[in-house]
Amino acid sequence: MPLLEICTGDPEGVLEAIAGGADRIELCSGLAEGGLTPSIAAIRFSSSRIATNVLIRPRAGDFVYTEPEAALMESDIKEAAAAGAHGIVIGALTAEGEVDKALCSRLLAAAPELDSTFHRAFDVVADPFRALEDIISLGFRRVLTSGCEKDALEGAEMISRLREKADGRIIIMAGAGVSPKTAAGIKRLSGAEEFHASARAPRAATYGNTRSAASMGSADPDGSRMATDAAVVRAIRHAIDS
């Protein structure tokens, strides 16, 4: 059976994902920034209800990390493991666009008992097939990828090629743009068996209309947001199971 991982970052999103039939959560904060490390309390909440792989990413931007950032990530992994995380989602590159094998090995060693995913830093490497071999040699269980394209549907052919190259040595999980409309096509064209989606829909603010002109960073001024929706999760589930 295909596996569906839902990327979400709050308690409501976790419960919506479960209600929609998700198999696993990728837990993160800062979805608008591509995902950042979530709080320990959020990890405890999610991992007590469903298999939860925790994104470890200290900031937005590129994936070339300084020593202080590396130390923070290492500490975050240990704390996530202690909080009940089932897995970690990590990725680090060199300035040349290659997998930072030394840092990735260090991060994996911080909690070797956990499931491990190399995240979409993979999609900006200089040589995907070389990077794949590096990731396999490090012992990762899976790599999340859009096939190095803007979404997994456009990258489906590359995902298929990566799966062929991997030859069962690692799971190639399709992610980016996985929706009720695209999921079946991604499955058919890529052959992927694991899928990653945010499954979000617009959610209006609960406090109604306000007259304030105050800005809340990147949030919409009216308090609305995109949030994980059980109906969207359910529709993706149906598409990949059919």
PDB file of C-alpha atoms in Angstrom:
ATOM      1  CA  MET A   1       0.000   0.000   0.000  1.00  0.00           C
ATOM      2  CA  PRO A   2       1.276   3.514  -0.774  1.00  0.00           C
ATOM      3  CA  LEU A   3       2.359   5.527   2.249  1.00  0.00           C
ATOM      4  CA  LEU A   4       1.113   9.087   2.750  1.00  0.00           C
ATOM      5  CA  GLU A   5       3.142  11.526   4.843  1.00  0.00           C
ATOM      6  CA  ILE A   6       1.543  14.858   5.697  1.00  0.00           C
ATOM      7  CA  CYS A   7       3.688  17.879   6.471  1.00  0.00           C
ATOM      8  CA  THR A   8       2.129  20.006   9.188  1.00  0.00           C
ATOM      9  CA  GLY A   9       3.186  22.057  12.158  1.00  0.00           C
ATOM     10  CA  ASP A  10       0.400  22.487  14.678  1.00  0.00           C
ATOM     11  CA  PRO A  11      -1.873  20.279  16.819  1.00  0.00           C
ATOM     12  CA  GLU A  12      -4.933  20.914  14.676  1.00  0.00           C
ATOM     13  CA  GLY A  13      -2.998  19.952  11.561  1.00  0.00           C
ATOM     14  CA  VAL A  14      -1.864  16.700  13.148  1.00  0.00           C
ATOM     15  CA  LEU A  15      -5.432  15.773  14.058  1.00  0.00           C
ATOM     16  CA  GLU A  16      -6.712  16.725  10.595  1.00  0.00           C
ATOM     17  CA  ALA A  17      -4.018  14.572   8.983  1.00  0.00           C
ATOM     18  CA  ILE A  18      -4.968  11.605  11.151  1.00  0.00           C
ATOM     19  CA  ALA A  19      -8.667  12.086  10.379  1.00  0.00           C
ATOM     20  CA  GLY A  20      -7.898  12.136   6.660  1.00  0.00           C
ATOM     21  CA  GLY A  21      -5.956   8.866   6.729  1.00  0.00           C
ATOM     22  CA  ALA A  22      -2.302   9.934   6.873  1.00  0.00           C
ATOM     23  CA  ASP A  23       0.247   7.253   7.720  1.00  0.00           C
ATOM     24  CA  ARG A  24       2.917   9.578   9.054  1.00  0.00           C
ATOM     25  CA  ILE A  25       3.567  13.215   9.916  1.00  0.00           C
ATOM     26  CA  GLU A  26       6.536  15.331   8.955  1.00  0.00           C
ATOM     27  CA  LEU A  27       6.391  17.833  11.782  1.00  0.00           C
ATOM     28  CA  CYS A  28       7.790  21.303  11.289  1.00  0.00           C
ATOM     29  CA  SER A  29       7.165  24.935  12.031  1.00  0.00           C
ATOM     30  CA  GLY A  30       7.479  27.849   9.594  1.00  0.00           C
ATOM     31  CA  LEU A  31       5.867  26.190   6.594  1.00  0.00           C
ATOM     32  CA  ALA A  32       5.867  29.542   4.785  1.00  0.00           C
ATOM     33  CA  GLU A  33       9.681  29.449   4.987  1.00  0.00           C
ATOM     34  CA  GLY A  34       9.953  25.904   3.717  1.00  0.00           C
ATOM     35  CA  GLY A  35       9.812  24.366   7.187  1.00  0.00           C
ATOM     36  CA  LEU A  36      11.835  24.851  10.371  1.00  0.00           C
ATOM     37  CA  THR A  37      12.464  22.825  13.530  1.00  0.00           C
ATOM     38  CA  PRO A  38       9.250  22.548  15.600  1.00  0.00           C
ATOM     39  CA  SER A  39       8.895  22.923  19.364  1.00  0.00           C
ATOM     40  CA  ILE A  40       9.456  20.049  21.779  1.00  0.00           C
ATOM     41  CA  ALA A  41       5.842  20.314  22.955  1.00  0.00           C
ATOM     42  CA  ALA A  42       4.640  19.927  19.361  1.00  0.00           C
ATOM     43  CA  ILE A  43       6.846  16.855  18.938  1.00  0.00           C
ATOM     44  CA  ARG A  44       5.381  15.275  22.069  1.00  0.00           C
ATOM     45  CA  PHE A  45       1.832  16.023  20.916  1.00  0.00           C
ATOM     46  CA  SER A  46       2.269  14.557  17.442  1.00  0.00           C
ATOM     47  CA  SER A  47       4.444  11.553  18.272  1.00  0.00           C
ATOM     48  CA  SER A  48       2.008  10.375  20.936  1.00  0.00           C
ATOM     49  CA  ARG A  49      -0.703  10.084  18.264  1.00  0.00           C
ATOM     50  CA  ILE A  50       0.957   9.035  14.996  1.00  0.00           C
ATOM     51  CA  ALA A  51       4.370   8.146  13.575  1.00  0.00           C
ATOM     52  CA  THR A  52       6.185  11.481  13.444  1.00  0.00           C
ATOM     53  CA  ASN A  53       9.362  12.413  11.619  1.00  0.00           C
ATOM     54  CA  VAL A  54      10.698  15.768  12.795  1.00  0.00           C
ATOM     55  CA  LEU A  55      12.265  18.323  10.489  1.00  0.00           C
ATOM     56  CA  ILE A  56      15.578  19.589  11.837  1.00  0.00           C
ATOM     57  CA  ARG A  57      16.336  22.900  10.118  1.00  0.00           C
ATOM     58  CA  PRO A  58      17.521  25.879  12.154  1.00  0.00           C
ATOM     59  CA  ARG A  59      16.753  28.599   9.617  1.00  0.00           C
ATOM     60  CA  ALA A  60      15.383  29.363   6.190  1.00  0.00           C
ATOM     61  CA  GLY A  61      17.671  29.793   3.187  1.00  0.00           C
ATOM     62  CA  ASP A  62      20.360  27.505   1.878  1.00  0.00           C
ATOM     63  CA  PHE A  63      21.578  24.225   3.343  1.00  0.00           C
ATOM     64  CA  VAL A  64      25.215  25.145   3.998  1.00  0.00           C
ATOM     65  CA  TYR A  65      25.560  25.328   7.765  1.00  0.00           C
ATOM     66  CA  THR A  66      28.029  26.920  10.146  1.00  0.00           C
ATOM     67  CA  GLU A  67      29.445  25.100  13.157  1.00  0.00           C
ATOM     68  CA  PRO A  68      27.067  26.838  15.611  1.00  0.00           C
ATOM     69  CA  GLU A  69      24.128  25.828  13.402  1.00  0.00           C
ATOM     70  CA  ALA A  70      25.429  22.255  13.185  1.00  0.00           C
ATOM     71  CA  ALA A  71      25.724  22.058  16.960  1.00  0.00           C
ATOM     72  CA  LEU A  72      22.187  23.368  17.339  1.00  0.00           C
ATOM     73  CA  MET A  73      20.862  20.768  14.904  1.00  0.00           C
ATOM     74  CA  GLU A  74      22.693  17.991  16.739  1.00  0.00           C
ATOM     75  CA  SER A  75      21.157  19.120  20.032  1.00  0.00           C
ATOM     76  CA  ASP A  76      17.689  19.431  18.449  1.00  0.00           C
ATOM     77  CA  ILE A  77      17.915  15.836  17.198  1.00  0.00           C
ATOM     78  CA  LYS A  78      18.761  14.511  20.655  1.00  0.00           C
ATOM     79  CA  GLU A  79      15.893  16.484  22.203  1.00  0.00           C
ATOM     80  CA  ALA A  80      13.472  15.342  19.490  1.00  0.00           C
ATOM     81  CA  ALA A  81      14.414  11.725  20.170  1.00  0.00           C
ATOM     82  CA  ALA A  82      13.871  12.216  23.899  1.00  0.00           C
ATOM     83  CA  ALA A  83      10.462  13.769  23.162  1.00  0.00           C
ATOM     84  CA  GLY A  84       9.324  10.658  21.304  1.00  0.00           C
ATOM     85  CA  ALA A  85      10.082  11.410  17.661  1.00  0.00           C
ATOM     86  CA  HIS A  86      10.042   8.367  15.410  1.00  0.00           C
ATOM     87  CA  GLY A  87      12.403   9.871  12.849  1.00  0.00           C
ATOM     88  CA  ILE A  88      14.318  12.920  11.700  1.00  0.00           C
ATOM     89  CA  VAL A  89      14.296  14.827   8.431  1.00  0.00           C
ATOM     90  CA  ILE A  90      17.635  16.477   7.717  1.00  0.00           C
ATOM     91  CA  GLY A  91      19.893  17.603   4.908  1.00  0.00           C
ATOM     92  CA  ALA A  92      23.136  19.537   4.533  1.00  0.00           C
ATOM     93  CA  LEU A  93      25.175  20.553   1.508  1.00  0.00           C
ATOM     94  CA  THR A  94      28.622  21.908   0.815  1.00  0.00           C
ATOM     95  CA  ALA A  95      29.195  25.224  -0.932  1.00  0.00           C
ATOM     96  CA  GLU A  96      29.839  23.194  -4.110  1.00  0.00           C
ATOM     97  CA  GLY A  97      26.343  21.705  -4.022  1.00  0.00           C
ATOM     98  CA  GLU A  98      27.382  18.259  -2.844  1.00  0.00           C
ATOM     99  CA  VAL A  99      26.030  16.331   0.131  1.00  0.00           C
ATOM    100  CA  ASP A 100      27.894  17.381   3.286  1.00  0.00           C
ATOM    101  CA  LYS A 101      28.707  13.827   4.295  1.00  0.00           C
ATOM    102  CA  ALA A 102      30.643  14.775   7.405  1.00  0.00           C
ATOM    103  CA  LEU A 103      27.813  16.850   8.876  1.00  0.00           C
ATOM    104  CA  CYS A 104      25.092  14.419   7.832  1.00  0.00           C
ATOM    105  CA  SER A 105      27.005  11.551   9.448  1.00  0.00           C
ATOM    106  CA  ARG A 106      27.336  13.585  12.630  1.00  0.00           C
ATOM    107  CA  LEU A 107      23.627  14.388  12.691  1.00  0.00           C
ATOM    108  CA  LEU A 108      22.598  10.781  12.058  1.00  0.00           C
ATOM    109  CA  ALA A 109      24.876   9.650  14.874  1.00  0.00           C
ATOM    110  CA  ALA A 110      23.022  11.946  17.312  1.00  0.00           C
ATOM    111  CA  ALA A 111      20.082   9.511  17.300  1.00  0.00           C
ATOM    112  CA  PRO A 112      20.989   6.405  15.258  1.00  0.00           C
ATOM    113  CA  GLU A 113      17.865   4.560  16.372  1.00  0.00           C
ATOM    114  CA  LEU A 114      15.544   6.968  14.533  1.00  0.00           C
ATOM    115  CA  ASP A 115      14.146   6.715  11.019  1.00  0.00           C
ATOM    116  CA  SER A 116      15.919   9.131   8.679  1.00  0.00           C
ATOM    117  CA  THR A 117      14.930  11.172   5.632  1.00  0.00           C
ATOM    118  CA  PHE A 118      17.201  13.394   3.547  1.00  0.00           C
ATOM    119  CA  HIS A 119      14.963  16.332   2.696  1.00  0.00           C
ATOM    120  CA  ARG A 120      14.558  18.450  -0.432  1.00  0.00           C
ATOM    121  CA  ALA A 121      18.023  19.919  -0.175  1.00  0.00           C
ATOM    122  CA  PHE A 122      18.495  17.021  -2.577  1.00  0.00           C
ATOM    123  CA  ASP A 123      16.638  18.974  -5.247  1.00  0.00           C
ATOM    124  CA  VAL A 124      19.359  21.631  -5.478  1.00  0.00           C
ATOM    125  CA  VAL A 125      22.442  19.392  -5.555  1.00  0.00           C
ATOM    126  CA  ALA A 126      24.914  19.672  -8.413  1.00  0.00           C
ATOM    127  CA  ASP A 127      24.655  15.992  -9.417  1.00  0.00           C
ATOM    128  CA  PRO A 128      21.522  14.124  -8.256  1.00  0.00           C
ATOM    129  CA  PHE A 129      22.845  10.644  -8.998  1.00  0.00           C
ATOM    130  CA  ARG A 130      26.121  11.226  -7.183  1.00  0.00           C
ATOM    131  CA  ALA A 131      24.194  12.758  -4.295  1.00  0.00           C
ATOM    132  CA  LEU A 132      21.918   9.725  -4.204  1.00  0.00           C
ATOM    133  CA  GLU A 133      24.901   7.401  -3.800  1.00  0.00           C
ATOM    134  CA  ASP A 134      26.286   9.602  -1.017  1.00  0.00           C
ATOM    135  CA  ILE A 135      22.945   9.565   0.806  1.00  0.00           C
ATOM    136  CA  ILE A 136      22.682   5.789   0.474  1.00  0.00           C
ATOM    137  CA  SER A 137      26.233   5.333   1.777  1.00  0.00           C
ATOM    138  CA  LEU A 138      25.379   7.429   4.843  1.00  0.00           C
ATOM    139  CA  GLY A 139      22.574   5.048   5.743  1.00  0.00           C
ATOM    140  CA  PHE A 140      19.511   7.229   5.209  1.00  0.00           C
ATOM    141  CA  ARG A 141      16.248   5.309   4.904  1.00  0.00           C
ATOM    142  CA  ARG A 142      14.701   7.638   2.317  1.00  0.00           C
ATOM    143  CA  VAL A 143      15.141  10.804   0.289  1.00  0.00           C
ATOM    144  CA  LEU A 144      12.356  13.306  -0.305  1.00  0.00           C
ATOM    145  CA  THR A 145      12.435  14.816  -3.776  1.00  0.00           C
ATOM    146  CA  SER A 146      10.446  16.605  -6.447  1.00  0.00           C
ATOM    147  CA  GLY A 147      12.762  15.076  -9.032  1.00  0.00           C
ATOM    148  CA  CYS A 148      14.782  18.319  -8.998  1.00  0.00           C
ATOM    149  CA  GLU A 149      11.878  20.198 -10.577  1.00  0.00           C
ATOM    150  CA  LYS A 150       9.425  22.722  -9.149  1.00  0.00           C
ATOM    151  CA  ASP A 151       6.984  19.934  -8.293  1.00  0.00           C
ATOM    152  CA  ALA A 152       6.838  16.156  -8.316  1.00  0.00           C
ATOM    153  CA  LEU A 153       4.616  15.942 -11.373  1.00  0.00           C
ATOM    154  CA  GLU A 154       7.151  17.783 -13.526  1.00  0.00           C
ATOM    155  CA  GLY A 155       9.912  15.753 -11.896  1.00  0.00           C
ATOM    156  CA  ALA A 156       8.147  12.398 -12.113  1.00  0.00           C
ATOM    157  CA  GLU A 157      10.451  11.048 -14.831  1.00  0.00           C
ATOM    158  CA  MET A 158      13.512  11.903 -12.741  1.00  0.00           C
ATOM    159  CA  ILE A 159      11.931  10.314  -9.670  1.00  0.00           C
ATOM    160  CA  SER A 160      11.465   7.169 -11.725  1.00  0.00           C
ATOM    161  CA  ARG A 161      15.125   7.272 -12.803  1.00  0.00           C
ATOM    162  CA  LEU A 162      16.243   7.782  -9.210  1.00  0.00           C
ATOM    163  CA  ARG A 163      14.162   4.795  -8.114  1.00  0.00           C
ATOM    164  CA  GLU A 164      15.778   2.686 -10.824  1.00  0.00           C
ATOM    165  CA  LYS A 165      19.244   3.832  -9.745  1.00  0.00           C
ATOM    166  CA  ALA A 166      18.442   3.195  -6.076  1.00  0.00           C
ATOM    167  CA  ASP A 167      17.360  -0.363  -6.871  1.00  0.00           C
ATOM    168  CA  GLY A 168      15.700  -0.877  -3.511  1.00  0.00           C
ATOM    169  CA  ARG A 169      18.610   0.460  -1.449  1.00  0.00           C
ATOM    170  CA  ILE A 170      16.661   3.536  -0.317  1.00  0.00           C
ATOM    171  CA  ILE A 171      13.087   4.802  -0.534  1.00  0.00           C
ATOM    172  CA  ILE A 172      12.468   7.629  -2.991  1.00  0.00           C
ATOM    173  CA  MET A 173       9.548   9.665  -1.622  1.00  0.00           C
ATOM    174  CA  ALA A 174       7.754  12.014  -4.022  1.00  0.00           C
ATOM    175  CA  GLY A 175       6.974  15.456  -2.658  1.00  0.00           C
ATOM    176  CA  ALA A 176       6.122  19.024  -3.726  1.00  0.00           C
ATOM    177  CA  GLY A 177       2.815  19.770  -5.383  1.00  0.00           C
ATOM    178  CA  VAL A 178       1.225  16.459  -4.379  1.00  0.00           C
ATOM    179  CA  SER A 179      -2.499  17.225  -4.417  1.00  0.00           C
ATOM    180  CA  PRO A 180      -5.791  15.490  -5.130  1.00  0.00           C
ATOM    181  CA  LYS A 181      -5.411  16.514  -8.789  1.00  0.00           C
ATOM    182  CA  THR A 182      -1.780  15.457  -9.260  1.00  0.00           C
ATOM    183  CA  ALA A 183      -1.255  12.491  -6.923  1.00  0.00           C
ATOM    184  CA  ALA A 184      -2.466   9.782  -9.285  1.00  0.00           C
ATOM    185  CA  GLY A 185      -0.353  11.114 -12.140  1.00  0.00           C
ATOM    186  CA  ILE A 186       2.741  11.351  -9.948  1.00  0.00           C
ATOM    187  CA  LYS A 187       2.217   7.774  -8.801  1.00  0.00           C
ATOM    188  CA  ARG A 188       1.727   6.486 -12.344  1.00  0.00           C
ATOM    189  CA  LEU A 189       4.669   8.339 -13.903  1.00  0.00           C
ATOM    190  CA  SER A 190       7.178   7.997 -11.078  1.00  0.00           C
ATOM    191  CA  GLY A 191       6.328   4.621  -9.590  1.00  0.00           C
ATOM    192  CA  ALA A 192       6.777   6.137  -6.126  1.00  0.00           C
ATOM    193  CA  GLU A 193       5.394   4.244  -3.152  1.00  0.00           C
ATOM    194  CA  GLU A 194       5.674   7.053  -0.589  1.00  0.00           C
ATOM    195  CA  PHE A 195       4.141  10.493  -0.995  1.00  0.00           C
ATOM    196  CA  HIS A 196       4.634  13.755   0.901  1.00  0.00           C
ATOM    197  CA  ALA A 197       2.029  16.518   0.900  1.00  0.00           C
ATOM    198  CA  SER A 198       0.954  19.507   2.959  1.00  0.00           C
ATOM    199  CA  ALA A 199      -2.735  18.969   2.049  1.00  0.00           C
ATOM    200  CA  ARG A 200      -3.706  22.505   3.023  1.00  0.00           C
ATOM    201  CA  ALA A 201      -6.793  24.596   2.401  1.00  0.00           C
ATOM    202  CA  PRO A 202      -7.634  28.225   3.266  1.00  0.00           C
ATOM    203  CA  ARG A 203      -8.753  28.797   6.836  1.00  0.00           C
ATOM    204  CA  ALA A 204     -10.441  32.071   7.811  1.00  0.00           C
ATOM    205  CA  ALA A 205      -9.545  33.886  11.013  1.00  0.00           C
ATOM    206  CA  THR A 206     -11.747  33.029  13.969  1.00  0.00           C
ATOM    207  CA  TYR A 207     -12.004  36.553  15.326  1.00  0.00           C
ATOM    208  CA  GLY A 208     -13.939  38.001  12.406  1.00  0.00           C
ATOM    209  CA  ASN A 209     -13.323  41.308  10.689  1.00  0.00           C
ATOM    210  CA  THR A 210     -11.033  43.862  12.292  1.00  0.00           C
ATOM    211  CA  ARG A 211     -10.137  47.410  11.388  1.00  0.00           C
ATOM    212  CA  SER A 212      -6.475  47.185  12.378  1.00  0.00           C
ATOM    213  CA  ALA A 213      -3.749  47.848   9.848  1.00  0.00           C
ATOM    214  CA  ALA A 214      -1.204  45.952  11.935  1.00  0.00           C
ATOM    215  CA  SER A 215       1.028  43.532  10.024  1.00  0.00           C
ATOM    216  CA  MET A 216       2.028  40.134  11.413  1.00  0.00           C
ATOM    217  CA  GLY A 217       5.104  39.439   9.340  1.00  0.00           C
ATOM    218  CA  SER A 218       4.308  37.164   6.412  1.00  0.00           C
ATOM    219  CA  ALA A 219       0.858  36.297   7.765  1.00  0.00           C
ATOM    220  CA  ASP A 220      -2.201  37.629   5.976  1.00  0.00           C
ATOM    221  CA  PRO A 221      -3.385  40.868   7.589  1.00  0.00           C
ATOM    222  CA  ASP A 222      -6.916  39.517   8.014  1.00  0.00           C
ATOM    223  CA  GLY A 223      -5.675  36.592  10.108  1.00  0.00           C
ATOM    224  CA  SER A 224      -6.475  33.922   7.538  1.00  0.00           C
ATOM    225  CA  ARG A 225      -4.042  31.103   6.834  1.00  0.00           C
ATOM    226  CA  MET A 226      -3.464  27.884   4.974  1.00  0.00           C
ATOM    227  CA  ALA A 227      -4.047  24.855   7.181  1.00  0.00           C
ATOM    228  CA  THR A 228      -3.958  21.072   6.878  1.00  0.00           C
ATOM    229  CA  ASP A 229      -7.430  19.871   5.918  1.00  0.00           C
ATOM    230  CA  ALA A 230      -8.757  16.348   6.480  1.00  0.00           C
ATOM    231  CA  ALA A 231     -10.819  16.434   3.290  1.00  0.00           C
ATOM    232  CA  VAL A 232      -7.728  17.223   1.203  1.00  0.00           C
ATOM    233  CA  VAL A 233      -5.739  14.513   2.963  1.00  0.00           C
ATOM    234  CA  ARG A 234      -8.573  12.058   2.306  1.00  0.00           C
ATOM    235  CA  ALA A 235      -8.695  12.985  -1.392  1.00  0.00           C
ATOM    236  CA  ILE A 236      -4.947  12.444  -1.797  1.00  0.00           C
ATOM    237  CA  ARG A 237      -5.249   9.153   0.089  1.00  0.00           C
ATOM    238  CA  HIS A 238      -7.950   8.027  -2.342  1.00  0.00           C
ATOM    239  CA  ALA A 239      -5.886   9.088  -5.372  1.00  0.00           C
ATOM    240  CA  ILE A 240      -2.779   7.142  -4.392  1.00  0.00           C
ATOM    241  CA  ASP A 241      -4.726   4.097  -3.229  1.00  0.00           C
ATOM    242  CA  SER A 242      -6.760   3.770  -6.443  1.00  0.00           C
TER     243      SER A 242
END
